[in-house]
Short mmCIF file of C-alpha atoms and ligand atoms in Angstrom, two decimals:
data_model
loop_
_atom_site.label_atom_id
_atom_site.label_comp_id
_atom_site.label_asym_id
_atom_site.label_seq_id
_atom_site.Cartn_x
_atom_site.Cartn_y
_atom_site.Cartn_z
CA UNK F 1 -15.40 -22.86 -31.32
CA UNK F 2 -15.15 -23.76 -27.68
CA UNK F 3 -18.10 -23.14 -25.31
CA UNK F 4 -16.78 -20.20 -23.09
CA UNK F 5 -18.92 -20.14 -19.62
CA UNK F 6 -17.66 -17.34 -17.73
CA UNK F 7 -16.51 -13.77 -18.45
CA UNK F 8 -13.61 -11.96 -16.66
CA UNK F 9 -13.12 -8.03 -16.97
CA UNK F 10 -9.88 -7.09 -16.17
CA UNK F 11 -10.20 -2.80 -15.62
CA UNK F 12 -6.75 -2.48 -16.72
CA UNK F 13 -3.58 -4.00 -17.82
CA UNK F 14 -3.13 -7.68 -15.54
CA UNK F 15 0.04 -9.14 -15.00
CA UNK F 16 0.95 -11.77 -17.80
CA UNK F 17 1.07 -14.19 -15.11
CA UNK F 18 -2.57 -13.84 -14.68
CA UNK F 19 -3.38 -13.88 -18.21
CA UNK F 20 -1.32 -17.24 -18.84
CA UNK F 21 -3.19 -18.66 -15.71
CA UNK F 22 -6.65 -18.07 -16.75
CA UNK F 23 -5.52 -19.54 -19.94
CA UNK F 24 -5.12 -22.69 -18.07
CA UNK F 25 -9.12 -22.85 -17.53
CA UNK F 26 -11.04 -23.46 -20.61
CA UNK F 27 -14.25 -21.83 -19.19
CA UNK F 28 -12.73 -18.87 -18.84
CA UNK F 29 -13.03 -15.83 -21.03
CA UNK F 30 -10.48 -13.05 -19.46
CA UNK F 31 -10.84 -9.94 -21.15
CA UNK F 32 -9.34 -6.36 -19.84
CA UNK F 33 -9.27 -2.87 -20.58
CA UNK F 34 -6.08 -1.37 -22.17
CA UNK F 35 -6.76 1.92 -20.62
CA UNK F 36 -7.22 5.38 -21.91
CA UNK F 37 -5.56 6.17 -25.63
CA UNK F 38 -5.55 2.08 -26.44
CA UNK F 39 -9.57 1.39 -26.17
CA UNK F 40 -12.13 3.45 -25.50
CA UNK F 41 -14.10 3.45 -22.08
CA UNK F 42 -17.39 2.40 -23.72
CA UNK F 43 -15.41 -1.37 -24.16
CA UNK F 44 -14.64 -1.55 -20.64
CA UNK F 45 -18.38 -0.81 -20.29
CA UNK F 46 -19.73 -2.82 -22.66
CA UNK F 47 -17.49 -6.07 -21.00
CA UNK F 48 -18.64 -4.99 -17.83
CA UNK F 49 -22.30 -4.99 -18.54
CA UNK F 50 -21.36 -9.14 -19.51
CA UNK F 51 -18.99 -9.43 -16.53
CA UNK F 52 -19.64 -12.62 -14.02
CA UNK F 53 -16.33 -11.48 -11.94
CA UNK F 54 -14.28 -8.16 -12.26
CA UNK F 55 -10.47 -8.51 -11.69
CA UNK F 56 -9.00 -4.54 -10.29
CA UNK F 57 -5.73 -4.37 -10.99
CA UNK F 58 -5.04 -2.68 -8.17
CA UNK F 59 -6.26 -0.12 -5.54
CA UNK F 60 -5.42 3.55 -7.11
CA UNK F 61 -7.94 2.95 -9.79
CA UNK F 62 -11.58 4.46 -9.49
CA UNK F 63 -14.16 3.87 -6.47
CA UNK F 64 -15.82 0.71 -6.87
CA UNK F 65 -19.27 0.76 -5.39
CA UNK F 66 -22.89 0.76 -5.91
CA UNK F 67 -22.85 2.30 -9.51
CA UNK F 68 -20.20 -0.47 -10.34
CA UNK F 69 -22.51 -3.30 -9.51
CA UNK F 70 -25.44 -1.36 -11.25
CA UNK F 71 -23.37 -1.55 -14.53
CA UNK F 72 -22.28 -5.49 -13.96
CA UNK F 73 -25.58 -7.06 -13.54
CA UNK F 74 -23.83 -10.90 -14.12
CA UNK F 75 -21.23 -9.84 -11.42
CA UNK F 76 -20.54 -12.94 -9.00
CA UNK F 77 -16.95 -12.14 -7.78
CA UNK F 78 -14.75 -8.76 -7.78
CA UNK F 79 -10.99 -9.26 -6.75
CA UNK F 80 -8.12 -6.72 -6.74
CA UNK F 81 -4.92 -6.99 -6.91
CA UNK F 82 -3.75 -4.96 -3.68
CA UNK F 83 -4.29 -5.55 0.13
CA UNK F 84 -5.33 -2.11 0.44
CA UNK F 85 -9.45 -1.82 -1.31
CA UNK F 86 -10.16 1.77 0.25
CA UNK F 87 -11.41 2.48 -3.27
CA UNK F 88 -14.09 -0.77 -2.80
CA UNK F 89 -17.78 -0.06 -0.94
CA UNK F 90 -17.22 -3.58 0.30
CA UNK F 91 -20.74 -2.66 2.41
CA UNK F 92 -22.46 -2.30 -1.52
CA UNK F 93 -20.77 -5.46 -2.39
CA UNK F 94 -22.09 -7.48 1.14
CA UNK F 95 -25.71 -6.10 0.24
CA UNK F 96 -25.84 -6.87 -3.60
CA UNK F 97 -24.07 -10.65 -2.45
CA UNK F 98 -21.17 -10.64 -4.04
CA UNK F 99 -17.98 -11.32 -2.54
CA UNK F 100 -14.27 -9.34 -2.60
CA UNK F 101 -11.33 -10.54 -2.21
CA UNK F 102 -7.95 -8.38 -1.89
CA UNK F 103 -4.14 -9.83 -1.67
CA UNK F 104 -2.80 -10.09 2.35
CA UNK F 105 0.09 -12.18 3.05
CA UNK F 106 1.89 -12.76 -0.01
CA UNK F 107 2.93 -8.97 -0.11
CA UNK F 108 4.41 -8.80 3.45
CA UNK F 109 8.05 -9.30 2.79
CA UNK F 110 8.29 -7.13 -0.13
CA UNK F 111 6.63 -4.24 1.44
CA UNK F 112 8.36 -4.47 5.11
CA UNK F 113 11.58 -4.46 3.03
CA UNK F 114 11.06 -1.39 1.57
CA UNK F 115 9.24 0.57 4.58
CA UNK F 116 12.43 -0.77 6.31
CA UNK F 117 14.78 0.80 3.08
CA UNK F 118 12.79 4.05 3.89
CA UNK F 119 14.05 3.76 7.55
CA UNK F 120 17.41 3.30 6.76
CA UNK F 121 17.02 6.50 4.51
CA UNK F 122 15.76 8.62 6.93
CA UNK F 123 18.93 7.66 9.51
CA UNK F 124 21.21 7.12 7.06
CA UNK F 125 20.53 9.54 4.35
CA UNK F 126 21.05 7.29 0.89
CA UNK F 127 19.42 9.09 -1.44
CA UNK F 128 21.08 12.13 -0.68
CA UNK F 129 24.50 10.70 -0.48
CA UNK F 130 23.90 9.02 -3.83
CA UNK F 131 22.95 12.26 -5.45
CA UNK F 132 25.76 14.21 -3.86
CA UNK F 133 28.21 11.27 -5.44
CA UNK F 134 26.42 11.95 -8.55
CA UNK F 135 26.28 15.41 -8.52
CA UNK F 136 30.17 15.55 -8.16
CA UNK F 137 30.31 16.66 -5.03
CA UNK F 138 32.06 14.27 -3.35
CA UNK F 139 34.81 15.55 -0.70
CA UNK F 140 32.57 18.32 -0.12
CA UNK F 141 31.78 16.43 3.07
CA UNK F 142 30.12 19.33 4.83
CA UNK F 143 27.38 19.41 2.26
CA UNK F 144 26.48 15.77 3.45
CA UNK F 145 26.33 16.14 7.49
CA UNK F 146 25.89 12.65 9.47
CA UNK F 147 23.13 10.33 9.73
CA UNK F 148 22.03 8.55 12.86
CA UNK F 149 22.38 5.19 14.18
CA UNK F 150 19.57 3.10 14.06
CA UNK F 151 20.83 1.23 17.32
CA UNK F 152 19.06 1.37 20.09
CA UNK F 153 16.36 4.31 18.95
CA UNK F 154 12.66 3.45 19.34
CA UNK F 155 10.53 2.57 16.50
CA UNK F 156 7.04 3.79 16.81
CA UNK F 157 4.84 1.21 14.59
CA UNK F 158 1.35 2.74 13.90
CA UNK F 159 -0.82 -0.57 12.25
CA UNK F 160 1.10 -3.45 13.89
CA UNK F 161 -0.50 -5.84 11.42
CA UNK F 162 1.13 -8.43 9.42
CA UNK F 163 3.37 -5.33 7.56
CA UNK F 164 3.98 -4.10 10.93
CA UNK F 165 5.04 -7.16 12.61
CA UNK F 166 7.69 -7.82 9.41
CA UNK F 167 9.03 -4.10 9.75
CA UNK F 168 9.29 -4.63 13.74
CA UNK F 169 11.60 -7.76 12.85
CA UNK F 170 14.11 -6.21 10.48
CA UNK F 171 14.59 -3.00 12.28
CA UNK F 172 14.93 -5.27 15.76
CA UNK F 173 18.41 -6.68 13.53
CA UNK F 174 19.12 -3.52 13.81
CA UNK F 175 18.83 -3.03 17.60
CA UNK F 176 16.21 -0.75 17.36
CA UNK F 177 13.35 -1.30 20.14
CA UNK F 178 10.04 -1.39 18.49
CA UNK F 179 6.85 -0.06 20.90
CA UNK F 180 3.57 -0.02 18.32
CA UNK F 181 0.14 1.03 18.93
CA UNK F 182 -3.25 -0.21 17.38
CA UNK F 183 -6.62 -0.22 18.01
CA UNK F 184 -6.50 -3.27 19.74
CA UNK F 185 -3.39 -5.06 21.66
CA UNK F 186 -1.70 -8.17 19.84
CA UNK F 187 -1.43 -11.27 21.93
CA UNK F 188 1.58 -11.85 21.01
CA UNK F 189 3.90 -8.46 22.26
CA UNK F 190 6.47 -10.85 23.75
CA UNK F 191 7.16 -13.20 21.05
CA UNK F 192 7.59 -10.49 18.81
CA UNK F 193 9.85 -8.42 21.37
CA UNK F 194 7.70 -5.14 20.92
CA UNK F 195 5.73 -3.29 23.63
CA UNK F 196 1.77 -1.62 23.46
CA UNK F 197 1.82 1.77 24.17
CA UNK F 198 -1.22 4.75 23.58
CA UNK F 199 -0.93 6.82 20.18
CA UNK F 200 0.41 9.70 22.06
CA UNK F 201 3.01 7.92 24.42
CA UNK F 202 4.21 6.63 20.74
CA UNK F 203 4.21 10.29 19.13
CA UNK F 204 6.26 11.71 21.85
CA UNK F 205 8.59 8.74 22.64
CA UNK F 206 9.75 7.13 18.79
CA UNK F 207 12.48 8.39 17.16
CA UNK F 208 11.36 7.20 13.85
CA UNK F 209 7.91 6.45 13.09
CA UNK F 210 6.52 4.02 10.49
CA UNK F 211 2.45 4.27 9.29
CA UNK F 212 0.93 1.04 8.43
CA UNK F 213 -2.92 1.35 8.91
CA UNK F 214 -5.64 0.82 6.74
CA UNK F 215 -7.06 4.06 5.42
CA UNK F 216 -10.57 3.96 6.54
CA UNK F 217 -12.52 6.95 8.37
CA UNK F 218 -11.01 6.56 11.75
CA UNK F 219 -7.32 7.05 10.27
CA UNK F 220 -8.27 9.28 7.60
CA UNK F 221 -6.37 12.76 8.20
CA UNK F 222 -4.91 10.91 11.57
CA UNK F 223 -1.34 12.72 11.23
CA UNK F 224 -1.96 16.68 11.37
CA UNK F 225 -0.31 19.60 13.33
CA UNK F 226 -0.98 18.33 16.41
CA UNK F 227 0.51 14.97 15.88
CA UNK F 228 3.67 16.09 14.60
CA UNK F 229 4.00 18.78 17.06
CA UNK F 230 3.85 15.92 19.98
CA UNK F 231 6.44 13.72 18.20
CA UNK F 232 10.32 14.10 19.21
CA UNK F 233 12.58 16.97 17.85
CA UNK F 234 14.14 15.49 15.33
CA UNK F 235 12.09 12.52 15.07
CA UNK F 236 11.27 10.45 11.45
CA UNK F 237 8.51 9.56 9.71
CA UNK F 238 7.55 7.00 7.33
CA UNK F 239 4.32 6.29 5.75
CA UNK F 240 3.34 3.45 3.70
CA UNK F 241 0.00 2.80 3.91
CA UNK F 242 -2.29 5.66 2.24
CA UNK F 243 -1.62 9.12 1.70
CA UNK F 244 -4.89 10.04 2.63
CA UNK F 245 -3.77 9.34 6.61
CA UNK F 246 -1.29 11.93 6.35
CA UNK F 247 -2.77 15.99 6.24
CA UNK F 248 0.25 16.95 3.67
CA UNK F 249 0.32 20.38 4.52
CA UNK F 250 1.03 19.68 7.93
CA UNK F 251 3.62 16.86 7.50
CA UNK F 252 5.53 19.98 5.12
CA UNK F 253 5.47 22.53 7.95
CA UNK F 254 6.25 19.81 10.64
CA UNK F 255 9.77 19.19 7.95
CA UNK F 256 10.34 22.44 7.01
CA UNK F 257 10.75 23.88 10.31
CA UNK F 258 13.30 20.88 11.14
CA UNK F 259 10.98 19.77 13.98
CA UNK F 260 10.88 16.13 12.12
CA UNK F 261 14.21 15.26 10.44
CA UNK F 262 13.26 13.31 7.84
CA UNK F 263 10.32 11.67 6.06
CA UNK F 264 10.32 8.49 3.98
CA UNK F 265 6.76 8.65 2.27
CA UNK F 266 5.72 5.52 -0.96
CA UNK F 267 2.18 6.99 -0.41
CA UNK F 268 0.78 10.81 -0.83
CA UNK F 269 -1.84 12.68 -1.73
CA UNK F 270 -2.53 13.42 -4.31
CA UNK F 271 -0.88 10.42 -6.28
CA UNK F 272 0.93 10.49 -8.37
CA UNK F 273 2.25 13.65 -6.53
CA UNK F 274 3.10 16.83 -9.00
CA UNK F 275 6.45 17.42 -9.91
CA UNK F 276 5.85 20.90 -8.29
CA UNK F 277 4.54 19.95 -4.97
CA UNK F 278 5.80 21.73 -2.18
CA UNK F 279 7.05 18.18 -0.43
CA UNK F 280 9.40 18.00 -3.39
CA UNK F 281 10.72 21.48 -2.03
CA UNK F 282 12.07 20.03 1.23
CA UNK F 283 15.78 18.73 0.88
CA UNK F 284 14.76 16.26 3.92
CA UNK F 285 11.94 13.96 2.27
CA UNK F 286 12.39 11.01 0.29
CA UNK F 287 9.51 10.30 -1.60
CA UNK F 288 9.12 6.79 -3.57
CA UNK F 289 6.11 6.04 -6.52
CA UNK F 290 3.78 3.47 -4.27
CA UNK F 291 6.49 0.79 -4.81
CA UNK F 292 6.54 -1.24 -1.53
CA UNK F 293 4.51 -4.43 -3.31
CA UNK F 294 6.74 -3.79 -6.73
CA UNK F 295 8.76 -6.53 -7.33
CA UNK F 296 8.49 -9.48 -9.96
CA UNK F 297 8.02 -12.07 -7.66
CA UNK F 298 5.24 -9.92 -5.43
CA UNK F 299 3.21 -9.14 -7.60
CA UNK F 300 2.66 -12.38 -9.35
CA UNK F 301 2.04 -13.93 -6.49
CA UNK F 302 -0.60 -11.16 -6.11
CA UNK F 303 -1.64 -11.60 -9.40
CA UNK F 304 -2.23 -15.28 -9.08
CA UNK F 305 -4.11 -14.72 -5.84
CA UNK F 306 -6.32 -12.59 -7.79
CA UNK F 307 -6.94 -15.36 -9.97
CA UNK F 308 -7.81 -17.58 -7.38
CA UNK F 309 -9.87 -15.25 -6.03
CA UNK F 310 -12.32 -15.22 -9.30
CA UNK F 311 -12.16 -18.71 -9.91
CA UNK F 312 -13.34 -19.48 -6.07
CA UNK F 313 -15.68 -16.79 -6.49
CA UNK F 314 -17.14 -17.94 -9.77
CA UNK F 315 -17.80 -21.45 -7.85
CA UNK F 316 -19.59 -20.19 -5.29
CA UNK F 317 -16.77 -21.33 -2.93
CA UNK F 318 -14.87 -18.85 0.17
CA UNK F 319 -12.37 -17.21 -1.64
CA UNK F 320 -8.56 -18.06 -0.43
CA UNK F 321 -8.52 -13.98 0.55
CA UNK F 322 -12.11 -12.61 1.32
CA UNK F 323 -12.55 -9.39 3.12
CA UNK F 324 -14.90 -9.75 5.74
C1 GLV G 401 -0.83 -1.33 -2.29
O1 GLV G 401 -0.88 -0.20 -1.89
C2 GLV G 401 -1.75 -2.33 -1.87
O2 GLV G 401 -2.75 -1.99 -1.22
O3 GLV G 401 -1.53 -3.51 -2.19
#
């Protein structure tokens, strides 16, 4: 039998395009968890305690930290499957030496497209329409009411990273001006045709605004009462970055009362969210199942970057995306 050198613990169910490219390395032993009702925990442990690099599947799966790397005492490289790792101690990882890598870059288009379908939404009311088509009620036209143009109403961009900066582009073919704000100004505002403003000059002047931090303690709970009670009458509100950034309660109260006219929301908390949560109440909210980074093509190519990740990793070499 051949000599296998390495051991990979997937802690769930990888793309296949991952498990046909480790195939393509004869050193490589990639094993992974089928999850709960398929294999019992104790074999996740048990490959774990053998691990030299951990592949995550992706970033709503448990907290990776110190305990982790107590449990994987072989680990050399952990990469996930996600640009997001708010669910890594990458500070654990830095002390115990052993690198992480996430997936930037190849996501971009595939999540701006859909924080951009959310936009749409919220103007233009899709869902709804399509369920009042559906629901037979069709000529009924008072039931439907109008949307709004997206022409010349200000996008408020909250994380103008590389997400952003793809989300500013397609709603600017829409004529929409796009101010942002982040911690720190881009150097490139006038390439990109978008303006710096403060966080509250961008609460009380969008019209729609789109959430595209990274959840980490300074944005944690960053929308509340008093954020939505500075934004516009009538102003939207997407978020695609983490739940956790939004205070839920507060984003129901601010739709509820009409003061925001619609929300388009791919992340919550909790997630999943419960068929009976009171956001589900609220005719004006358009909720999607963390699907931004869901398509085919995505998520090989964040699958294979995973891959890369561990076999750079297992080298000793940078990996193609380490977090810093
Ligand atoms: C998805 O949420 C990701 O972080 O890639």
């Amino acid at each position: 039998m051949e000599q296998k050198f390495f051991k990979v613990v997937a802690n769930g169910k990888p793309r296949q395009a991952a498990v046909e490219k480790f195939k393509e390395y004869p050193e490589i032993d990639f094993v992974y968890w089928q999850g709960p009702g398929r294999m019992p925990p104790a074999y996740f442990e048990e490959q774990l305690a053998e691990a030299d690099a951990v592949y995550s599947v992706g970033a709503l799966r448990d907290p990776l930290g110190a305990d982790f790397i107590e449990k994987a005492p072989h680990l050399k490289v952990l990469a996930q499957a996600s640009v997001g790792y708010d669910n890594i101690d990458v500070a654990a990882f830095r002390a115990a030496g052993i690198p992480v890598g996430n997936t930037p870059g190849v996501l971009v288009d595939a999540v701006a497209d859909l924080t951009y379908a959310l936009i749409l939404d919220c103007q233009r009311h899709l869902v709804a329409a399509a369920a009042h088509v559906k629901n037979g009620t069709w000529g009924q036209r008072k039931a439907l009411g109008l949307g709004s143009d997206l022409a010349q109403k200000t996008l408020g961009i909250v994380g103008m990273g590389d997400i952003g900066s793809a989300v500013a582009k397609r709603a600017q073919a829409s004529h929409m001006k796009v101010i942002y704000h982040n911690r720190h100004q881009r150097t490139d505002d006038e390439a990109l045709g978008v303006r710096y403003v403060g966080f509250e000059e961008l609460l009380s002047t969008a019209d729609v605004i789109v959430v595209a931090v990274t959840l980490n303690p300074s944005t944690l709970g960053l929308f509340g009462h008093k954020e939505f009670a500075r934004m516009k009458k009538g102003a939207a509100f997407v978020n695609i970055s983490r739940g956790k950034v939004v205070d839920s309660a507060a984003l129901y109260d601010a739709l509820k009362s009409g003061h925001l006219s619609h929300a388009g929301l791919d992340v919550t908390d909790p997630e999943p969210l419960p068929g009976d949560h009171p956001l589900l109440t609220l005719d004006n909210i358009t909720v999607t199942p963390h699907i931004a980074s869901a398509t085919t093509e995505t998520r090989d190519a964040m699958a294979l970057l995973t891959v890369a990740n561990i076999m750079a990793g297992l080298k000793g070499q940078p990996l193609p995306a380490q977090i810093k």
